[in-house]
CSV table of C-alpha atoms and ligand atoms in Angstrom, one decimal:
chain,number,residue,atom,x,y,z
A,1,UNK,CA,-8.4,20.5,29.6
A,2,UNK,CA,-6.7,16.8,29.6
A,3,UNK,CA,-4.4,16.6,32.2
A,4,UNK,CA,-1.2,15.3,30.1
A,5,UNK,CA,2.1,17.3,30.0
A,6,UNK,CA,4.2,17.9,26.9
A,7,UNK,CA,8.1,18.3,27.8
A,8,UNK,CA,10.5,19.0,25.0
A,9,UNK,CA,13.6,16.7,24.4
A,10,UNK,CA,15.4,18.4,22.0
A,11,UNK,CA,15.4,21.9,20.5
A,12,UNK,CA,14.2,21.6,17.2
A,13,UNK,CA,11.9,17.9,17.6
A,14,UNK,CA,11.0,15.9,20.5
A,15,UNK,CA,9.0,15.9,23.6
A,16,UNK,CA,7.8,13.3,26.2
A,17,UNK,CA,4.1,13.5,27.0
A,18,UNK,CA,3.0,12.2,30.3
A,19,UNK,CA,-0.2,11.9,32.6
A,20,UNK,CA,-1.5,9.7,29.8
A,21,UNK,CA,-2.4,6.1,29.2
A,22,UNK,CA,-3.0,5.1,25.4
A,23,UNK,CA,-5.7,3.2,24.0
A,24,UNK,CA,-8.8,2.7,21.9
A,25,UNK,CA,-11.0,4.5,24.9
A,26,UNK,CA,-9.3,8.2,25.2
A,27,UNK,CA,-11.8,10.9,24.6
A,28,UNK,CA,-11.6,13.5,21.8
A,29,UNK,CA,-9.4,16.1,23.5
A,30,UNK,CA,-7.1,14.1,24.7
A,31,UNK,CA,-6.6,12.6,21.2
A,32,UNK,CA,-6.8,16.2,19.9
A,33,UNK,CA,-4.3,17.2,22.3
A,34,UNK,CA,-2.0,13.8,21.1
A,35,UNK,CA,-2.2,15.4,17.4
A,36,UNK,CA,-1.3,18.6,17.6
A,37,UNK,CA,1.6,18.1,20.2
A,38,UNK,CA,2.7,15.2,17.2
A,39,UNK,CA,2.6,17.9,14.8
A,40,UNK,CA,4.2,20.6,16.8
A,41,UNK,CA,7.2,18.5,18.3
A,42,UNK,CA,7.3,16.1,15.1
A,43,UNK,CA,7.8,13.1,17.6
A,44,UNK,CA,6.6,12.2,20.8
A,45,UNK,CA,7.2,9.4,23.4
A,46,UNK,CA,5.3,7.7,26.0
A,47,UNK,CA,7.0,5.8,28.5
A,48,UNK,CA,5.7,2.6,30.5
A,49,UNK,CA,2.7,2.0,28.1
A,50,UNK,CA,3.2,-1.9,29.2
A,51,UNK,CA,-0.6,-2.4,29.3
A,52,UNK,CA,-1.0,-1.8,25.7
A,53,UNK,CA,-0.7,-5.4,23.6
A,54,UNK,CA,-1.7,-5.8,19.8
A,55,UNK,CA,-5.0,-4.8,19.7
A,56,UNK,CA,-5.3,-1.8,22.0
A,57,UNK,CA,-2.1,-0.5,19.7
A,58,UNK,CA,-3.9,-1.0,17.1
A,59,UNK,CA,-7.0,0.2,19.0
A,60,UNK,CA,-5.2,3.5,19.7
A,61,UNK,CA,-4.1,4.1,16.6
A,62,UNK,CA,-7.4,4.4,15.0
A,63,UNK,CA,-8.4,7.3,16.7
A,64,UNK,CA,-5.3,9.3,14.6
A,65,UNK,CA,-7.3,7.5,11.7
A,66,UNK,CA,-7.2,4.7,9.0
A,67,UNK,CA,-4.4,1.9,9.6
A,68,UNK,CA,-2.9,0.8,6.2
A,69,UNK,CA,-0.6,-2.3,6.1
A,70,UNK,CA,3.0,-2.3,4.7
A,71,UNK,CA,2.4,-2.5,1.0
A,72,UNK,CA,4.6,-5.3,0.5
A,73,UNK,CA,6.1,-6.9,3.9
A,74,UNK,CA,3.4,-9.5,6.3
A,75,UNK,CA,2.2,-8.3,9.1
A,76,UNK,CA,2.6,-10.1,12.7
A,77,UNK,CA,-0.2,-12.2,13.6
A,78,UNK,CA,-2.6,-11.1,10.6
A,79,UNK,CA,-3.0,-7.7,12.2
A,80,UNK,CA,-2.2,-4.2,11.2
A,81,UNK,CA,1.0,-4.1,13.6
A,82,UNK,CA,4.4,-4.8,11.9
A,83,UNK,CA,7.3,-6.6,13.5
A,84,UNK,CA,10.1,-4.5,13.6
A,85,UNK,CA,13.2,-6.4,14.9
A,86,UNK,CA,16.6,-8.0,14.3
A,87,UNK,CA,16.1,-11.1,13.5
A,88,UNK,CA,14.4,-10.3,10.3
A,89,UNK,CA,17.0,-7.7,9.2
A,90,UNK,CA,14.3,-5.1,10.4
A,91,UNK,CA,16.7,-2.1,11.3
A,92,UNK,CA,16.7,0.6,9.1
A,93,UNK,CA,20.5,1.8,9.2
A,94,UNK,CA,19.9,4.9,7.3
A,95,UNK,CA,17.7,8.0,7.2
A,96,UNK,CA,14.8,7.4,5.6
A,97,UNK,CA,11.0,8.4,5.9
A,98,UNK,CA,8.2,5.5,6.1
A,99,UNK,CA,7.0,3.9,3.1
A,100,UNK,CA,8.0,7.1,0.2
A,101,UNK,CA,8.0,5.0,-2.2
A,102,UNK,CA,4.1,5.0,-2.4
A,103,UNK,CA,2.3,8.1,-3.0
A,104,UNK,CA,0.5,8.6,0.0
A,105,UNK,CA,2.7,7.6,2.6
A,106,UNK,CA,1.7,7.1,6.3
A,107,UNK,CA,0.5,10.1,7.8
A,108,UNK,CA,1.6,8.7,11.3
A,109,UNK,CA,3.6,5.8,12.2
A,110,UNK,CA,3.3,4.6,16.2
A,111,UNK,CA,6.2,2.2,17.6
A,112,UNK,CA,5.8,0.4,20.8
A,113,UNK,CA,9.1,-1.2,22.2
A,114,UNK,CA,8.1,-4.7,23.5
A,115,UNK,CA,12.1,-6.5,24.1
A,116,UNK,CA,14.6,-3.6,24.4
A,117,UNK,CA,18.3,-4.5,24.4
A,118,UNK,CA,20.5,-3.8,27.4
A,119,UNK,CA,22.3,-1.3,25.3
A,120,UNK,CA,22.4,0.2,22.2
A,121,UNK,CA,19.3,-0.1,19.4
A,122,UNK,CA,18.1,3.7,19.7
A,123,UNK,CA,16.5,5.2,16.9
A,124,UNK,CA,17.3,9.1,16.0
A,125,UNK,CA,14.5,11.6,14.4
A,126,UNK,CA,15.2,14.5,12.5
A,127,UNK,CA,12.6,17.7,11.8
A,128,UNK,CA,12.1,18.1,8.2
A,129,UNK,CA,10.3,21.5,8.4
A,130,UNK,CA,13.4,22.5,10.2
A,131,UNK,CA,15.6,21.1,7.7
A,132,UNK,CA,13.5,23.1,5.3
A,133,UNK,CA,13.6,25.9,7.1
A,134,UNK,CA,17.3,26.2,7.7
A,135,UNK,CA,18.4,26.0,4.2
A,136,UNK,CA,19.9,28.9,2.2
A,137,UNK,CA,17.4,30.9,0.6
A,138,UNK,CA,18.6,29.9,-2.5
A,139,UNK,CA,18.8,26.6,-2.3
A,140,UNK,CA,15.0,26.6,-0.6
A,141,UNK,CA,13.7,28.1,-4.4
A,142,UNK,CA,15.7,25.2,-6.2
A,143,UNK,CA,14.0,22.3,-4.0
A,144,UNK,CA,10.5,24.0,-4.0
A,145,UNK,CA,11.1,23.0,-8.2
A,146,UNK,CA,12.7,19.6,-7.7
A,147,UNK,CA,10.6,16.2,-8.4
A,148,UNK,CA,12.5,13.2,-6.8
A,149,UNK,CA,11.7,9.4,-7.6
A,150,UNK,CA,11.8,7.0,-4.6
A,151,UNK,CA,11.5,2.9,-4.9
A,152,UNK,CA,11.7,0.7,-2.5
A,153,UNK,CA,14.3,-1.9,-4.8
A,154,UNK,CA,17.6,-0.2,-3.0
A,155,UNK,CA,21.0,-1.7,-2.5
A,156,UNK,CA,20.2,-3.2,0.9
A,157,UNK,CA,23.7,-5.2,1.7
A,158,UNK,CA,25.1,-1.6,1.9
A,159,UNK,CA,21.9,-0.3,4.6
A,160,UNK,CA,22.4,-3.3,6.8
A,161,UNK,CA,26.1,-4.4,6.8
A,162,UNK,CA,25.6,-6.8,9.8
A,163,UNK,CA,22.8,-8.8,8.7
A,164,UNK,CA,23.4,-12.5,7.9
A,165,UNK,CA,23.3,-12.8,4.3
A,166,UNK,CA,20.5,-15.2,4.4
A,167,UNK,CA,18.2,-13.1,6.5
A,168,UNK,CA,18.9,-10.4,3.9
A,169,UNK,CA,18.5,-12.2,0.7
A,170,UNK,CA,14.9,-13.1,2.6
A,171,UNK,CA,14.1,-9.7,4.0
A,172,UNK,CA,14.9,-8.0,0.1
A,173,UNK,CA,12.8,-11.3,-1.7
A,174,UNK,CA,9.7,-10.2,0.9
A,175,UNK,CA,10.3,-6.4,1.0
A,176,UNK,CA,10.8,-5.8,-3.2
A,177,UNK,CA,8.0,-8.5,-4.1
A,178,UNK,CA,6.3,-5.6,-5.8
A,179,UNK,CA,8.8,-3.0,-7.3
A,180,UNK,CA,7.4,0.5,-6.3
A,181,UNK,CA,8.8,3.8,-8.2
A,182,UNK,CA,7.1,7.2,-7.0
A,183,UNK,CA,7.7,10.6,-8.2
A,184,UNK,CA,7.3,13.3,-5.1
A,185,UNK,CA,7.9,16.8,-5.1
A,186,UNK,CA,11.0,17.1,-3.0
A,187,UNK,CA,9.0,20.1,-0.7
A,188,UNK,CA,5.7,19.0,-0.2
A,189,UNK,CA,3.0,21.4,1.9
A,190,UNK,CA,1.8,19.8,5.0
A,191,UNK,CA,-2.2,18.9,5.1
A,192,UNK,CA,-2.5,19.5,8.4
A,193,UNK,CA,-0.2,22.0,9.5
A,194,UNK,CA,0.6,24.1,5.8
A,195,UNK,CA,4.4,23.5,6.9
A,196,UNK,CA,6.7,23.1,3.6
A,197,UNK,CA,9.0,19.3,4.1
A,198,UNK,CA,11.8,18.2,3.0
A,199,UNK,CA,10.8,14.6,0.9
A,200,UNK,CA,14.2,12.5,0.7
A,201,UNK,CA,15.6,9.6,2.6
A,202,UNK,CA,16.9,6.5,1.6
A,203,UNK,CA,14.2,5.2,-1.2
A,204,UNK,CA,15.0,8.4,-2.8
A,205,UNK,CA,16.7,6.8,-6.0
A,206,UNK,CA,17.1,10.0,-8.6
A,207,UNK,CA,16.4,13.6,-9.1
A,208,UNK,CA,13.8,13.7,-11.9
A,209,UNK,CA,15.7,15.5,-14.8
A,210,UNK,CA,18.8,15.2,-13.9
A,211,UNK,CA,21.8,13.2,-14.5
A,212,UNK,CA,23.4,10.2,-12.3
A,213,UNK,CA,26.3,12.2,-10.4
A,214,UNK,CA,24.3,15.7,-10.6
A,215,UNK,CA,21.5,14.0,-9.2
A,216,UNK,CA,23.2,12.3,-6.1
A,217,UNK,CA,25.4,15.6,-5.5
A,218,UNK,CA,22.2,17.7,-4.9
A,219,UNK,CA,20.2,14.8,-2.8
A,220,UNK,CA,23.9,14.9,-0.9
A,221,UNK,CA,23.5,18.2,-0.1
A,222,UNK,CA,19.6,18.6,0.6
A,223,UNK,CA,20.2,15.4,2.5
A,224,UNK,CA,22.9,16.7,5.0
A,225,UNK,CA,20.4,19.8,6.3
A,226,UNK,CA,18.5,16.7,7.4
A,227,UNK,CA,21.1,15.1,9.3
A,228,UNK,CA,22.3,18.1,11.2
A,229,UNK,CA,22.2,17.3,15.2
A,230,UNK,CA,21.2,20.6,15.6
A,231,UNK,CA,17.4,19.5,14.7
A,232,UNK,CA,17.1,16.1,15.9
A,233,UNK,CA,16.4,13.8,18.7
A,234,UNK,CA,18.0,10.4,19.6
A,235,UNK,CA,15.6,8.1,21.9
A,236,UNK,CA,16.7,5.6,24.2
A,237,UNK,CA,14.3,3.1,24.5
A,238,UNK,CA,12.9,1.4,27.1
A,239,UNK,CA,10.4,-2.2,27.7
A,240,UNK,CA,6.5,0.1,27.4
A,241,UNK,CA,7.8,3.1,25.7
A,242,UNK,CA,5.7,4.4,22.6
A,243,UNK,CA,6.9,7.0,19.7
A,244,UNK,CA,4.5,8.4,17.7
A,245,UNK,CA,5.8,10.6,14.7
A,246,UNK,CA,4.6,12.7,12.2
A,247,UNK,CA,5.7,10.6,9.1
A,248,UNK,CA,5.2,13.8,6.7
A,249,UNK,CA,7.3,16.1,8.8
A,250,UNK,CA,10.4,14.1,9.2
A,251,UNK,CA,12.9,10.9,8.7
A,252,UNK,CA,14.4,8.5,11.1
A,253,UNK,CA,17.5,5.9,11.8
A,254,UNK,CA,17.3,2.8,13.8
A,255,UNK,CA,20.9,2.4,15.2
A,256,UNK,CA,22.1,-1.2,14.2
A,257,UNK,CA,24.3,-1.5,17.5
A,258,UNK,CA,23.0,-3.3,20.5
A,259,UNK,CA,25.1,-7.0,18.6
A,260,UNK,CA,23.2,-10.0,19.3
A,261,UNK,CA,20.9,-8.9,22.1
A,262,UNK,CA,17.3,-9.1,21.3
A,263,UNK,CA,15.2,-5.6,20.0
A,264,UNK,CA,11.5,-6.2,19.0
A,265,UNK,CA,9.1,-3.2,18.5
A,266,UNK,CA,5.6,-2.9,16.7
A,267,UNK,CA,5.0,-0.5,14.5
A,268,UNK,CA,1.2,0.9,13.5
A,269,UNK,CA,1.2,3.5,10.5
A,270,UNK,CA,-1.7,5.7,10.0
A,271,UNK,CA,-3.5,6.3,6.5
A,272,UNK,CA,-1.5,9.5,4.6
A,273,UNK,CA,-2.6,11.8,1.8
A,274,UNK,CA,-1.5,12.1,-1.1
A,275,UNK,CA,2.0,14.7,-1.0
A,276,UNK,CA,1.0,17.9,-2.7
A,277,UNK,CA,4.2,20.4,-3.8
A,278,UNK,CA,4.6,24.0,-3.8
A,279,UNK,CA,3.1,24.3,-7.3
A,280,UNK,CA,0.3,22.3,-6.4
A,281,UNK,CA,1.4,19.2,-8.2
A,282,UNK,CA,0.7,15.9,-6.7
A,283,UNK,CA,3.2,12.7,-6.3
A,284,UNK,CA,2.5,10.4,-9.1
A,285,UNK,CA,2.7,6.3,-8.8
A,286,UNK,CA,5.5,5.5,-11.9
A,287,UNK,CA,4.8,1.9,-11.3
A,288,UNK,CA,3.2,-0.6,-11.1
A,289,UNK,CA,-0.2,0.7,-12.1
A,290,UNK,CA,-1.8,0.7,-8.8
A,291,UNK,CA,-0.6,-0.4,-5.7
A,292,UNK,CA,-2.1,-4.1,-5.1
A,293,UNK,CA,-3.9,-5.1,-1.7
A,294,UNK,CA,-1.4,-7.0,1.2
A,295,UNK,CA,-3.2,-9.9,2.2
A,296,UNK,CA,-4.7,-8.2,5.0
A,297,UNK,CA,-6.4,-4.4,5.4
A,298,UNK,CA,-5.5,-2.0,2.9
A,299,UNK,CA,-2.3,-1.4,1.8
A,300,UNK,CA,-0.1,1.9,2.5
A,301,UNK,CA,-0.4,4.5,-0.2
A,302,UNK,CA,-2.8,2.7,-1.8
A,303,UNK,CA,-5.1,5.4,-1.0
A,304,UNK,CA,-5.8,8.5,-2.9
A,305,UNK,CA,-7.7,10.9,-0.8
A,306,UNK,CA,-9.4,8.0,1.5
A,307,UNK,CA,-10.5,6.2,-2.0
A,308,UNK,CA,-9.4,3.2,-0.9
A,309,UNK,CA,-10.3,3.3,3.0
A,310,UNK,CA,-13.5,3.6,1.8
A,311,UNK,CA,-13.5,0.9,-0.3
A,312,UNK,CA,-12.9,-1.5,2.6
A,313,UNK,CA,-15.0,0.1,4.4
A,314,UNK,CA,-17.8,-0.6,2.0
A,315,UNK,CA,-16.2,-4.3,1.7
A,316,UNK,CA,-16.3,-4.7,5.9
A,317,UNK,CA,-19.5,-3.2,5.8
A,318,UNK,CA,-21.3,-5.5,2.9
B,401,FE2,FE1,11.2,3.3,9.5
């Protein structure tokens, strides 16, 4: 058996997992162990992974599975690993769940904090099984039927109040130079684990069949089971620490407070499926037809069912 240790955090999500040190060379059951404490505790950390640099991240994270790239914004350096930091109007200040407004979404997403303020700039996870879970019976049968449409074209002056407008206007121009609209069940049945999630978050633009203020009232109320402290976590970074979540199991908030100081993390996401709901319908790409290659690797959600992971691995291969 590998010799890590899995301590919970929180309750309901989290646990640190030590006696480990990550990379591209970590044998099967250690990796196996990684996964199924991932999907168990929805997020894990690592501290004082300072060793690992771009490619050993990167090398890592293949052994979860395919890396995709952002569908829309560059990756640092030409590699797989994006920039997440606050120069570049980076934090996410809202909930929100990687990339939903592609079909399949990143299984995994693994952040590695390289310049960590000297206070402030945590990021919070929250369990959407639990959130699931939790809900009044009633209210679980009317979001088993609900179909939601996400995009990423959002109102993002209102997400990131304390960017400089500049850095904004650029970070919107890069991050909405495709105009994405899915349609995902709002409970989606877990590949891996058969758990039923909660799909929301902040590219969740409309209820499908619903009016304007009907629509917001009910993603208002799904929405706040989500945010309940009772089933999340809130990590305090430091310099070497890694999170790896499950990116179908829950949502996230980068805390916009740590003022001028310096926060840079890299961020590798992990190939998803395709979201399947409790009547066995599939998320559907609205628009544009098909989701069009970044400029390097294959784009997240791009893939249906490893389609287009093979592809590029034909293309690497020829
Ligand atoms: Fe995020």
């Amino acid at each position: 058996m590998p010799a890590l240790t899995v301590e919970k955090v929180g309750g309901r999500i989290g646990a640190i997992v030590s006696g480990i040190r990550l990379g591209g060379g970590l044998d099967a059951a250690d990796v196996a162990a990684i996964r199924a404490a991932a999907h168990e505790h929805k997020v894990i950390f690592f501290r004082d992974q300072h060793h690992l640099d771009a490619e050993s991240h990167e090398a890592f994270g293949r052994l979860l599975g395919d890396l995709v790239a952002h569908p829309t914004v560059p990756s640092v350096d030409g590699r797989y690993a994006l920039g997440i930091d606050n120069e570049h109007g980076g934090r996410a200040n809202q909930w929100h769940t990687d990339v939903t407004f592609v079909p399949a979404y990143p299984a995994f997403s693994i952040l590695r904090a390289e310049v960590i303020p000297p206070y402030g700039g945590n990021t919070l996870w929250s369990n959407t099984a639990a959130a699931y879970q939790e809900l009044p019976e009633p209210l679980r049968v009317l979001a088993d039927s609900l179909r939601g449409v996400h995009t990423n074209d959002y109102d993002y002056a209102a997400v990131r109040p304390n960017a400089p407008s500049a850095a904004l206007e650029q970070h919107r121009k890069v991050f909405t130079a495709v105009t994405f609209k899915t349609e995902h069940p709002v409970v989606r049945v877990h590949p891996e684990t058969g758990e039923r999630t909660l799909i929301l978050g902040n590219f969740l633009q409309k209820l499908a069949g619903f009016n304007a203020p009907d629509s917001r009232a009910l993603i208002g109320i799904l929405q706040s089971h989500v945010e309940r402290p009772e089933i999340t976590v809130r990590w305090q970074w430091r310099a070497g620490d890694v999170a790896i979540w499950d990116n179908r199991a829950t949502q996230h908030y980068g805390v916009d407070d740590s003022d001028a100081h310096e926060r840079t993390l890299r961020r590798v996401t992990i190939d998803g499926d395709v979201p399947v709901g409790v009547d066995g319908r599939r998320s559907v790409l609205l628009s544009p037809e098909s989701v069009p290659e970044p400029r390097y690797g294959i784009a997240s959600g791009a893939s249906t069912d490893g389609e287009v992971a093979e592809k590029a691995r034909e293309r690497a291969a020829a």
